[in-house]
PDB file of C-alpha atoms in Angstrom:
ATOM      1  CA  UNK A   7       0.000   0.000   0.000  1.00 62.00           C
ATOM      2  CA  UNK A   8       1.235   3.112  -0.947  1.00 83.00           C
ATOM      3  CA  UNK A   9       2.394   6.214   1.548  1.00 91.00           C
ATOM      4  CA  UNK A  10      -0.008   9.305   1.720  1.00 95.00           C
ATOM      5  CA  UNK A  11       1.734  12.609   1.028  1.00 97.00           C
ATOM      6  CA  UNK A  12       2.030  14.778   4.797  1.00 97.00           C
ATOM      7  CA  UNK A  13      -1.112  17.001   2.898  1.00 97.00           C
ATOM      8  CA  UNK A  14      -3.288  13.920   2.055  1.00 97.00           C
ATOM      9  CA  UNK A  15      -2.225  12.521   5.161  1.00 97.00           C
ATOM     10  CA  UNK A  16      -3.965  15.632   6.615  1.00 97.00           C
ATOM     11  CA  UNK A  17      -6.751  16.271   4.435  1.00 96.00           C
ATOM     12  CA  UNK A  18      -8.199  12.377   5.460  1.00 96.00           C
ATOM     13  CA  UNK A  19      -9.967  12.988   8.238  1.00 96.00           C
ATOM     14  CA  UNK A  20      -9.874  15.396  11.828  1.00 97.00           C
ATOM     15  CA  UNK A  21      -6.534  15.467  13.394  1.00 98.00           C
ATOM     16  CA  UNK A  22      -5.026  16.793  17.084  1.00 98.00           C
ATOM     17  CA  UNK A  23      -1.645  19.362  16.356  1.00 98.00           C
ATOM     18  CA  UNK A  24       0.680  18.199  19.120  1.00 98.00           C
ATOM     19  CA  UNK A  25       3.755  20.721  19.330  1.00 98.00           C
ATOM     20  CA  UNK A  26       6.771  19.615  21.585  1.00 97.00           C
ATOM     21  CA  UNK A  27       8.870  21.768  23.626  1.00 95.00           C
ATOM     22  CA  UNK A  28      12.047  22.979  22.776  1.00 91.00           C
ATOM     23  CA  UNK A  29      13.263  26.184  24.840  1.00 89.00           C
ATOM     24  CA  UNK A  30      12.487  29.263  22.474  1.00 93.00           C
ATOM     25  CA  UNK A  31      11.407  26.936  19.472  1.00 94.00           C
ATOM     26  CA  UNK A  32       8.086  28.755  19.827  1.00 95.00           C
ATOM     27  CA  UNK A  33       9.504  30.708  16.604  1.00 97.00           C
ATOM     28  CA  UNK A  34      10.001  27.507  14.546  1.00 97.00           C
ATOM     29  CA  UNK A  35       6.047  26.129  16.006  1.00 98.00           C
ATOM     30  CA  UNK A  36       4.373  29.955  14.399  1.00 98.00           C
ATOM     31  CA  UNK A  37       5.903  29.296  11.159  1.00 98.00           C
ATOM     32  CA  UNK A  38       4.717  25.674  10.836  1.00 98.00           C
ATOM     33  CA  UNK A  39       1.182  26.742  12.189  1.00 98.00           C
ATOM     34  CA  UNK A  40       1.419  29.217   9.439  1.00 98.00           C
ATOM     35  CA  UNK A  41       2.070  26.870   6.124  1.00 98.00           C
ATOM     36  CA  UNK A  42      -0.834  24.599   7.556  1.00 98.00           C
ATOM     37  CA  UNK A  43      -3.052  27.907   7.995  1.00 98.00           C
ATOM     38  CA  UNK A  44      -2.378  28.840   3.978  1.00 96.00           C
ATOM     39  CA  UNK A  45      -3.541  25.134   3.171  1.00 95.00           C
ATOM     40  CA  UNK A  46      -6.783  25.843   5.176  1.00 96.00           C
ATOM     41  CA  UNK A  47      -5.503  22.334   7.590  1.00 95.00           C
ATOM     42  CA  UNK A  48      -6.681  22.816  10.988  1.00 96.00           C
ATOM     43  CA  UNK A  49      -6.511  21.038  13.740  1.00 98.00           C
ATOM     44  CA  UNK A  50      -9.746  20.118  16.139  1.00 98.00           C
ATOM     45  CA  UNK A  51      -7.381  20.387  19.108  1.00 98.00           C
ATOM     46  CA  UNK A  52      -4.493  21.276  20.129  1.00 98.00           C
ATOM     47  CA  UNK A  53      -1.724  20.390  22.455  1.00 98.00           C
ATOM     48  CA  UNK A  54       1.971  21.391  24.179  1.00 98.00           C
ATOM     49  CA  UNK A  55       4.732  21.239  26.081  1.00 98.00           C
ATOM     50  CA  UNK A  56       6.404  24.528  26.745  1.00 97.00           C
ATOM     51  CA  UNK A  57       7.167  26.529  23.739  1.00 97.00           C
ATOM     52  CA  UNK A  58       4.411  23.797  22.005  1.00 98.00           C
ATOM     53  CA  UNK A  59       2.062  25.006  24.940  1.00 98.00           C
ATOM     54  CA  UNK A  60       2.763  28.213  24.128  1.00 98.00           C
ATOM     55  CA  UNK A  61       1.982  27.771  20.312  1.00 98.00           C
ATOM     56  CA  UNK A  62      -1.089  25.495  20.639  1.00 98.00           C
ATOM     57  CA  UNK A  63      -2.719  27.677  23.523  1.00 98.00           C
ATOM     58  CA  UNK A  64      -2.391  30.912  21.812  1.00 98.00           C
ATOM     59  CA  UNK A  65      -4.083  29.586  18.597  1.00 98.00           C
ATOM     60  CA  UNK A  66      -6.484  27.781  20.314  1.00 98.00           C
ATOM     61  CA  UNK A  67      -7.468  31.087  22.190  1.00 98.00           C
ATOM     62  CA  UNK A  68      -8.027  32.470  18.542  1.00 98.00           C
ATOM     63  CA  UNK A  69      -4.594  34.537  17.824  1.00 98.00           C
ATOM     64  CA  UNK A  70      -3.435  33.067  13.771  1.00 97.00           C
ATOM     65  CA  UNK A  71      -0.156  31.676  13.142  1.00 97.00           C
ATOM     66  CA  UNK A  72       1.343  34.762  11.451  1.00 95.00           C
ATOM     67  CA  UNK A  73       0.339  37.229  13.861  1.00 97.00           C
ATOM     68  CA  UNK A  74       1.714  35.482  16.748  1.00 97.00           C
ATOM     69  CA  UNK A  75       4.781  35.277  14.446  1.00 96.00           C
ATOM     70  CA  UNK A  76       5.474  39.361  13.882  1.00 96.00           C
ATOM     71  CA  UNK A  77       4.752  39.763  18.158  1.00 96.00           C
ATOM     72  CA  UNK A  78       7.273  36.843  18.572  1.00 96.00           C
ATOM     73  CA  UNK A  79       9.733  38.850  16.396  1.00 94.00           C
ATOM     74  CA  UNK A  80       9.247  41.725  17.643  1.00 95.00           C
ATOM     75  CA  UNK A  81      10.267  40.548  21.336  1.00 94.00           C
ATOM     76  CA  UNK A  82      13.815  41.678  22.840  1.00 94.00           C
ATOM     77  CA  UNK A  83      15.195  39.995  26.091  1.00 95.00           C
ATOM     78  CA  UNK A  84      14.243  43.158  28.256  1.00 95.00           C
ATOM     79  CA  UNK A  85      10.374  42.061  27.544  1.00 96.00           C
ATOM     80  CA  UNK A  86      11.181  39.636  29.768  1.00 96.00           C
ATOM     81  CA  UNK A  87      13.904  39.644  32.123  1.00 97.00           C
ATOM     82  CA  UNK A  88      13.104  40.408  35.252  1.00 97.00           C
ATOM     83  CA  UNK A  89      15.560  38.858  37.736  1.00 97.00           C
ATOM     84  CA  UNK A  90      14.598  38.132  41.672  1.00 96.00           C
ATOM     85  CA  UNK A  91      15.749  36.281  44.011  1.00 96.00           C
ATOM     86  CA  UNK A  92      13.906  32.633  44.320  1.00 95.00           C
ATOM     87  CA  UNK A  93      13.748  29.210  42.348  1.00 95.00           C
ATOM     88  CA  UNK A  94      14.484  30.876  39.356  1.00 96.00           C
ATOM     89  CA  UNK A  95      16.677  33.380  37.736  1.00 97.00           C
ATOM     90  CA  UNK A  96      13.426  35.434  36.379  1.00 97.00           C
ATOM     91  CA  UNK A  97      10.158  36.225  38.356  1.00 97.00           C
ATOM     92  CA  UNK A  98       8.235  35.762  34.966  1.00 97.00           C
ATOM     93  CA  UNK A  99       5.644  38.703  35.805  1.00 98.00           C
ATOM     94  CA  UNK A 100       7.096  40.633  32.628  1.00 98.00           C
ATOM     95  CA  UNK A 101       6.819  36.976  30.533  1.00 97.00           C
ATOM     96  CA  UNK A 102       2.973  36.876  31.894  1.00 98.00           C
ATOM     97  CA  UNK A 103       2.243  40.205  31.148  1.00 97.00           C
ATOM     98  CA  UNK A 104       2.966  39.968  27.701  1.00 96.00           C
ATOM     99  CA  UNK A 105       0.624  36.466  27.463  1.00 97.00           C
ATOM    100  CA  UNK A 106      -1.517  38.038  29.256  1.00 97.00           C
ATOM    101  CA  UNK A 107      -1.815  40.979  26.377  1.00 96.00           C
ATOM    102  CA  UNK A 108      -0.631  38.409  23.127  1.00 97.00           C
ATOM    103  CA  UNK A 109      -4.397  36.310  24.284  1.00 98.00           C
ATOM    104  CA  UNK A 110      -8.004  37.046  23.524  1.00 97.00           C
ATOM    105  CA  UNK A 111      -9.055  34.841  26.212  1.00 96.00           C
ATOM    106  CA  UNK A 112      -7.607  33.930  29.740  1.00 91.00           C
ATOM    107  CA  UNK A 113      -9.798  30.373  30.064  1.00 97.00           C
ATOM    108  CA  UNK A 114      -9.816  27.187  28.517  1.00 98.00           C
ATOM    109  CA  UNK A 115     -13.232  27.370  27.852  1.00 97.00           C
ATOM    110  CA  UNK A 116     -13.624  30.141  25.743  1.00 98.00           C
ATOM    111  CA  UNK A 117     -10.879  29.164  23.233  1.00 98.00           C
ATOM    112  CA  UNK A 118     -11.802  28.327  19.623  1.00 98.00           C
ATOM    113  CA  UNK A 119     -10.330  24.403  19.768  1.00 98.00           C
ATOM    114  CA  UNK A 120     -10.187  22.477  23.019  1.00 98.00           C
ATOM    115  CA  UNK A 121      -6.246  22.821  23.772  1.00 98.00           C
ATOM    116  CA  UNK A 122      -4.749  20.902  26.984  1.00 98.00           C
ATOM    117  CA  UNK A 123      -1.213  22.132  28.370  1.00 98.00           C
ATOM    118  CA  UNK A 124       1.307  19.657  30.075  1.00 98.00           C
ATOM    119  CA  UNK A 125       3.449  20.823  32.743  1.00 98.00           C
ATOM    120  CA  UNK A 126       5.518  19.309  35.702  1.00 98.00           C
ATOM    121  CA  UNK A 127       4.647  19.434  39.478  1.00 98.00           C
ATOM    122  CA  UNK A 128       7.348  19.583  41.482  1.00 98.00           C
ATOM    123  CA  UNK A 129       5.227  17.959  44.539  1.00 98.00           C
ATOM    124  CA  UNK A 130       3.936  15.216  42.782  1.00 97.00           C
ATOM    125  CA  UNK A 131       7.031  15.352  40.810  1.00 97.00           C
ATOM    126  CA  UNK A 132       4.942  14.310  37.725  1.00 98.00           C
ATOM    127  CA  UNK A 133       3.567  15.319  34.547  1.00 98.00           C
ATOM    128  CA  UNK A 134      -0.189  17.039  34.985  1.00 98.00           C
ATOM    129  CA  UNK A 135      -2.275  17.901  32.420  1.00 98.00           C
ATOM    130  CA  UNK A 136      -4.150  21.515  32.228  1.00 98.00           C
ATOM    131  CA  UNK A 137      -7.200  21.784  30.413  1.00 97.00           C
ATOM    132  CA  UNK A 138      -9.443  23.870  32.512  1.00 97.00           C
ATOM    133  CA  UNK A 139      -9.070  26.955  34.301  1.00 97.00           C
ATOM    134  CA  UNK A 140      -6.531  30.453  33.641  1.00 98.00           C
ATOM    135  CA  UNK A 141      -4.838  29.379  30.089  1.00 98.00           C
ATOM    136  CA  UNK A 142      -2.292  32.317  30.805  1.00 98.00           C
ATOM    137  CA  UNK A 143      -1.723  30.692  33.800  1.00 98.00           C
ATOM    138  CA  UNK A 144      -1.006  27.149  32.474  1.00 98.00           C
ATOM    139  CA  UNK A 145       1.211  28.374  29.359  1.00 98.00           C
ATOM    140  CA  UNK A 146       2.998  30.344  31.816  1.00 98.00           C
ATOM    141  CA  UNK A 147       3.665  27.495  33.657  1.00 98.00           C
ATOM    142  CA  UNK A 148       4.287  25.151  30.884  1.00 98.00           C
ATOM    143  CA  UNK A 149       7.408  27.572  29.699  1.00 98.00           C
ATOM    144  CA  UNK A 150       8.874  28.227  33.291  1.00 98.00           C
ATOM    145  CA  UNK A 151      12.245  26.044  32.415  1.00 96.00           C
ATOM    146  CA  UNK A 152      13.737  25.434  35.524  1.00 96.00           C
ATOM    147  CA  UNK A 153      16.576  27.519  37.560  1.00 95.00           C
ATOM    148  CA  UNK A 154      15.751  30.222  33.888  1.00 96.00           C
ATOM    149  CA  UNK A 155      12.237  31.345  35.662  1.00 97.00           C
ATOM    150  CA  UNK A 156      10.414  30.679  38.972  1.00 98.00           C
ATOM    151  CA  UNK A 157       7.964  28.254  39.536  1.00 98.00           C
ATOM    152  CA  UNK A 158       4.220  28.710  39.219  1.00 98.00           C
ATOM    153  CA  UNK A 159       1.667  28.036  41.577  1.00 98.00           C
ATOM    154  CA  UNK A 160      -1.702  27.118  40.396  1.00 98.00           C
ATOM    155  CA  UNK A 161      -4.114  25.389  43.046  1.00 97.00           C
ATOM    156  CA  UNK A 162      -1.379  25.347  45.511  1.00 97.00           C
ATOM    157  CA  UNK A 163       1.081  23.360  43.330  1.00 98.00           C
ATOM    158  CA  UNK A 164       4.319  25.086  42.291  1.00 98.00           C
ATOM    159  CA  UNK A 165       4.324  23.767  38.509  1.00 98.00           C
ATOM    160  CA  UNK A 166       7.435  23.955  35.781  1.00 98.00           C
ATOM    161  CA  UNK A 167       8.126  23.541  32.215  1.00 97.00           C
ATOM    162  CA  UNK A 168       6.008  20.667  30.732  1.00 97.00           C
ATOM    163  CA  UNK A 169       9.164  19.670  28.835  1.00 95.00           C
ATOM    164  CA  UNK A 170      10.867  17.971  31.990  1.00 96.00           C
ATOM    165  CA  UNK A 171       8.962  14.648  31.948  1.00 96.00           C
ATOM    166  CA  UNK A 172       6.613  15.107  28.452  1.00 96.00           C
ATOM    167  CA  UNK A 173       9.062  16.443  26.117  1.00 95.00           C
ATOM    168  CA  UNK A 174       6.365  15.638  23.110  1.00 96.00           C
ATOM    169  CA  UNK A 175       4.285  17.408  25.241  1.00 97.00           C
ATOM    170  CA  UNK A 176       0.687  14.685  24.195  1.00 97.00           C
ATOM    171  CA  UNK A 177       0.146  13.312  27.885  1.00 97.00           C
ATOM    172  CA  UNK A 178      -3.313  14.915  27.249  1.00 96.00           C
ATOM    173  CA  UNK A 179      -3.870  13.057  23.838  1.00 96.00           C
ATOM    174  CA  UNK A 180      -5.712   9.649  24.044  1.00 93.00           C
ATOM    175  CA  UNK A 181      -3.499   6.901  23.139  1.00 91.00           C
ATOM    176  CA  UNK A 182      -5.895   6.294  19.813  1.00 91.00           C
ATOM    177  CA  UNK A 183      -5.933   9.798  19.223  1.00 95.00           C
ATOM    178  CA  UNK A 184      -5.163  10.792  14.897  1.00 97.00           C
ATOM    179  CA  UNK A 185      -2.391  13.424  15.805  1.00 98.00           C
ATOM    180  CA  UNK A 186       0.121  15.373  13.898  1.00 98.00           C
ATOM    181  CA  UNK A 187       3.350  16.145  15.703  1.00 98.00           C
ATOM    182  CA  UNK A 188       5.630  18.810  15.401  1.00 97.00           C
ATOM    183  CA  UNK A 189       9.305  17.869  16.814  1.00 95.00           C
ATOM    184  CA  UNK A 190      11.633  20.085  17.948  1.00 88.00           C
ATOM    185  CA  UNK A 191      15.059  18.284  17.479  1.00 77.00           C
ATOM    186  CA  UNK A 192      17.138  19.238  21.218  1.00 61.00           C
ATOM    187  CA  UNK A 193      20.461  21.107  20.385  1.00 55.00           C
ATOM    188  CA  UNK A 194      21.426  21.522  24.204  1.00 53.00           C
ATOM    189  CA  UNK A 195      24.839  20.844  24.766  1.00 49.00           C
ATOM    190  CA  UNK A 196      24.262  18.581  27.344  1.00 45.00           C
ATOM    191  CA  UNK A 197      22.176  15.923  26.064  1.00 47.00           C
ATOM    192  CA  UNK A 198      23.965  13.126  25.436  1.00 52.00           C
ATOM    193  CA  UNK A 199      21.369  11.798  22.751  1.00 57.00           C
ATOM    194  CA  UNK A 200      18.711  13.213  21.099  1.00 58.00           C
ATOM    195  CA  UNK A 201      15.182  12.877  22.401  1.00 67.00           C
ATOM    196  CA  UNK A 202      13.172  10.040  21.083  1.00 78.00           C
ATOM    197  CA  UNK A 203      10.188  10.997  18.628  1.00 88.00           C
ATOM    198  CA  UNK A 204       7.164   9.544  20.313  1.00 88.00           C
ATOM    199  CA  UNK A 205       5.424   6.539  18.341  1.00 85.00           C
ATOM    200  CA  UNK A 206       1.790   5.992  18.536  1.00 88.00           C
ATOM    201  CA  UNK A 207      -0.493   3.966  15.597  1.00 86.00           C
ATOM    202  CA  UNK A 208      -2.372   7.283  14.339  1.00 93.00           C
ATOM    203  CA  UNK A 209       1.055   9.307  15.024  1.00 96.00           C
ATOM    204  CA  UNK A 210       2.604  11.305  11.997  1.00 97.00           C
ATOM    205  CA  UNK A 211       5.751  13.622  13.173  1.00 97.00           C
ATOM    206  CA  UNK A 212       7.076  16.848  10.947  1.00 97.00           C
ATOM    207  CA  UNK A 213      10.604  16.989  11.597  1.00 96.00           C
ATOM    208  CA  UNK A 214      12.769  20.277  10.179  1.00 95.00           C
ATOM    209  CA  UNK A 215      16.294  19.784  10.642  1.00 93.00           C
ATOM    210  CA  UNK A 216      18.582  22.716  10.919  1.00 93.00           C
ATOM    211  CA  UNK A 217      16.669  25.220  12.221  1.00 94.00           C
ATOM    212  CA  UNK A 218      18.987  28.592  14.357  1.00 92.00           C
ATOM    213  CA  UNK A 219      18.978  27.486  17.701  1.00 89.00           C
ATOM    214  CA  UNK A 220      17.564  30.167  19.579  1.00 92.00           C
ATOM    215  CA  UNK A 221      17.824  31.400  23.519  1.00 92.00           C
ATOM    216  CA  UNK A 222      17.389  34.976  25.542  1.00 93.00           C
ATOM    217  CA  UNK A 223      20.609  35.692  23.758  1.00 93.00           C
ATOM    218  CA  UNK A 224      19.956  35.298  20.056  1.00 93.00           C
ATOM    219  CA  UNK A 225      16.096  36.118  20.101  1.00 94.00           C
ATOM    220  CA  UNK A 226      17.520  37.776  16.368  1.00 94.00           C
ATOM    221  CA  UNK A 227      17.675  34.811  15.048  1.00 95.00           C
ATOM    222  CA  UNK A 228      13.501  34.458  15.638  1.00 96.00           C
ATOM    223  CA  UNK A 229      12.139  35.702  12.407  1.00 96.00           C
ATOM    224  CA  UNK A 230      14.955  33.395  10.379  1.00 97.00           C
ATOM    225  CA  UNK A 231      13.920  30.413  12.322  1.00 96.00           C
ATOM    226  CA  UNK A 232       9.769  31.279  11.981  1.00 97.00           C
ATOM    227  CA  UNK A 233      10.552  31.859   7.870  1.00 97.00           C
ATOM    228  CA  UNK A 234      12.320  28.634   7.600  1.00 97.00           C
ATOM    229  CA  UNK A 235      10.185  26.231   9.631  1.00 97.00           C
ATOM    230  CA  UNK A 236       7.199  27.715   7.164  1.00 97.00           C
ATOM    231  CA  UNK A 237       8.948  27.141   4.076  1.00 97.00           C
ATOM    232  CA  UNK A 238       9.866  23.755   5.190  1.00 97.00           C
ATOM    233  CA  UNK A 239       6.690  23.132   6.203  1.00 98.00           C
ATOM    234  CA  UNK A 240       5.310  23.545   2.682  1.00 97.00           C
ATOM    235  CA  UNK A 241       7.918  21.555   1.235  1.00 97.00           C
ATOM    236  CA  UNK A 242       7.195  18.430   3.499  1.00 97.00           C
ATOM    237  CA  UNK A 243       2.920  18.856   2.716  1.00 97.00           C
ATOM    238  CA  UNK A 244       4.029  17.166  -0.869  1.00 97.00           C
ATOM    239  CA  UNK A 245       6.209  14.451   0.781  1.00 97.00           C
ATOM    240  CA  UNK A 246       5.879  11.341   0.963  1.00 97.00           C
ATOM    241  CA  UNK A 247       5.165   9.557   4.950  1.00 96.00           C
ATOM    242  CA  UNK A 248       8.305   7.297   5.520  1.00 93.00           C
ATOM    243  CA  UNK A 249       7.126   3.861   6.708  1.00 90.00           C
ATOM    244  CA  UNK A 250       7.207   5.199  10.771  1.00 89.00           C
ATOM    245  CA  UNK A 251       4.811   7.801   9.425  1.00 90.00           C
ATOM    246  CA  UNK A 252       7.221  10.696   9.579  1.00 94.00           C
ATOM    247  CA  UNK A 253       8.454  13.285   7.336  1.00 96.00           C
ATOM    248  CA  UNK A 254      12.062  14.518   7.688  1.00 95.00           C
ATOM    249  CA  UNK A 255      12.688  18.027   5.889  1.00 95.00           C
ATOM    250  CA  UNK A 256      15.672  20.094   5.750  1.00 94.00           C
ATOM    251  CA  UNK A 257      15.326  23.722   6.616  1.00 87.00           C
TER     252      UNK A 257
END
């Protein structure tokens, strides 16, 4: 039987957009979200870890692809850094703020898609799942990457980046569930390997190789990496799935 092409692939029937985490990859997510929004491919749902959760929650609250693009490349590390003493280099109040302004809605329920944010309890010392509640709350707390920014508490929890135990960032996602996965390869020094792409039956995974890898330092690098991971994007819609079900595109 033959392979679907990534576009038939997602033209067959309703899919979830699962978008992993990656430190400030949230550049690379906009400009994929993008190429799918010129096809008209939408997802019923949506789903993160960290920069994913920041991706999937804003467009689920009803901000497009493109324009969270031009805010994202328009941000400079002072938006940001506000250094205080605690579990964290940065308080994150400036990092709020700015979600806080970027969202049309602050709750799960009012957003356009049902969208469900992973992030990691320190007291449980577990993944949990957010899908109900403050939405600036729960990205916030999906992007707090430890000893970089502060914990945050929601229902008397301190919670961190989702990334630390659900790097994929689907723990919301039912096992069955026809999802579309957007990797982030890792380029931190200090992994030894590189993060396994998660394999599920009704699992197809985008993967752009050699995107800029981006930090607080290089945010000028954002716009490149957003451009890129779009024109990639529409390169891999005509590809042919690999027999895993993934497509592998060069930026």
């Amino acid at each position: 039987m033959n392979q679907p092409t990534l576009r038939e692939w997602i033209a067959d029937r309703p899919f979830s957009l699962a978008l992993s985490s990656g430190f400030f990859g949230f550049f690379a997510h906009a400009g994929m979200l993008s190429a799918l929004e010129d096809e008209g491919s939408l997802p019923e749902q949506t789903c993160g870890s960290s920069a994913g959760a920041l991706i999937a929650g804003a467009w689920a609250a009803g901000v497009n692809a493109e324009t969270i693009g031009s805010v994202l490349c328009e941000l400079r590390r002072p938006d940001f850094w506000d250094p205080r003493p605690g579990l964290g280099l940065l308080r994150g109040a400036l990092f709020r703020q700015r979600l806080e302004q970027l969202l049309p809605t602050r709750r799960f329920s009012a957003t356009r898609v049902p969208v469900c944010v992973s992030v990691f309890d320190l007291f449980e010392r577990r993944t949990t799942v957010l899908r109900s509640g403050d939405l600036a709350a729960a990205i916030h707390a999906s992007c707090a990457v430890p000893l970089l920014f502060q914990p945050v508490w929601i229902d008397g929890h301190p919670l961190v980046d989702g990334g630390v135990a659900d790097r994929p960032g689907i723990a919301g996602l039912a096992a069955d569930s026809r999802v579309l996965f957007h990797h982030l390869s890792s380029k931190s020094p200090w992994r030894r390997k590189a993060p396994p792409i998660p394999t599920r039956p009704s699992l197809t995974a985008l993967i752009i190789e050699g995107l800029p890898r981006l930090g607080p330092f290089s945010l000028e690098r954002g716009e490149l990496a957003f451009e890129k991971a779009r024109r990639a994007t529409r390169q891999a819609l005509s590809r042919t799935l690999n027999h895993l079900g993934h497509v592998c595109v060069e930026a």
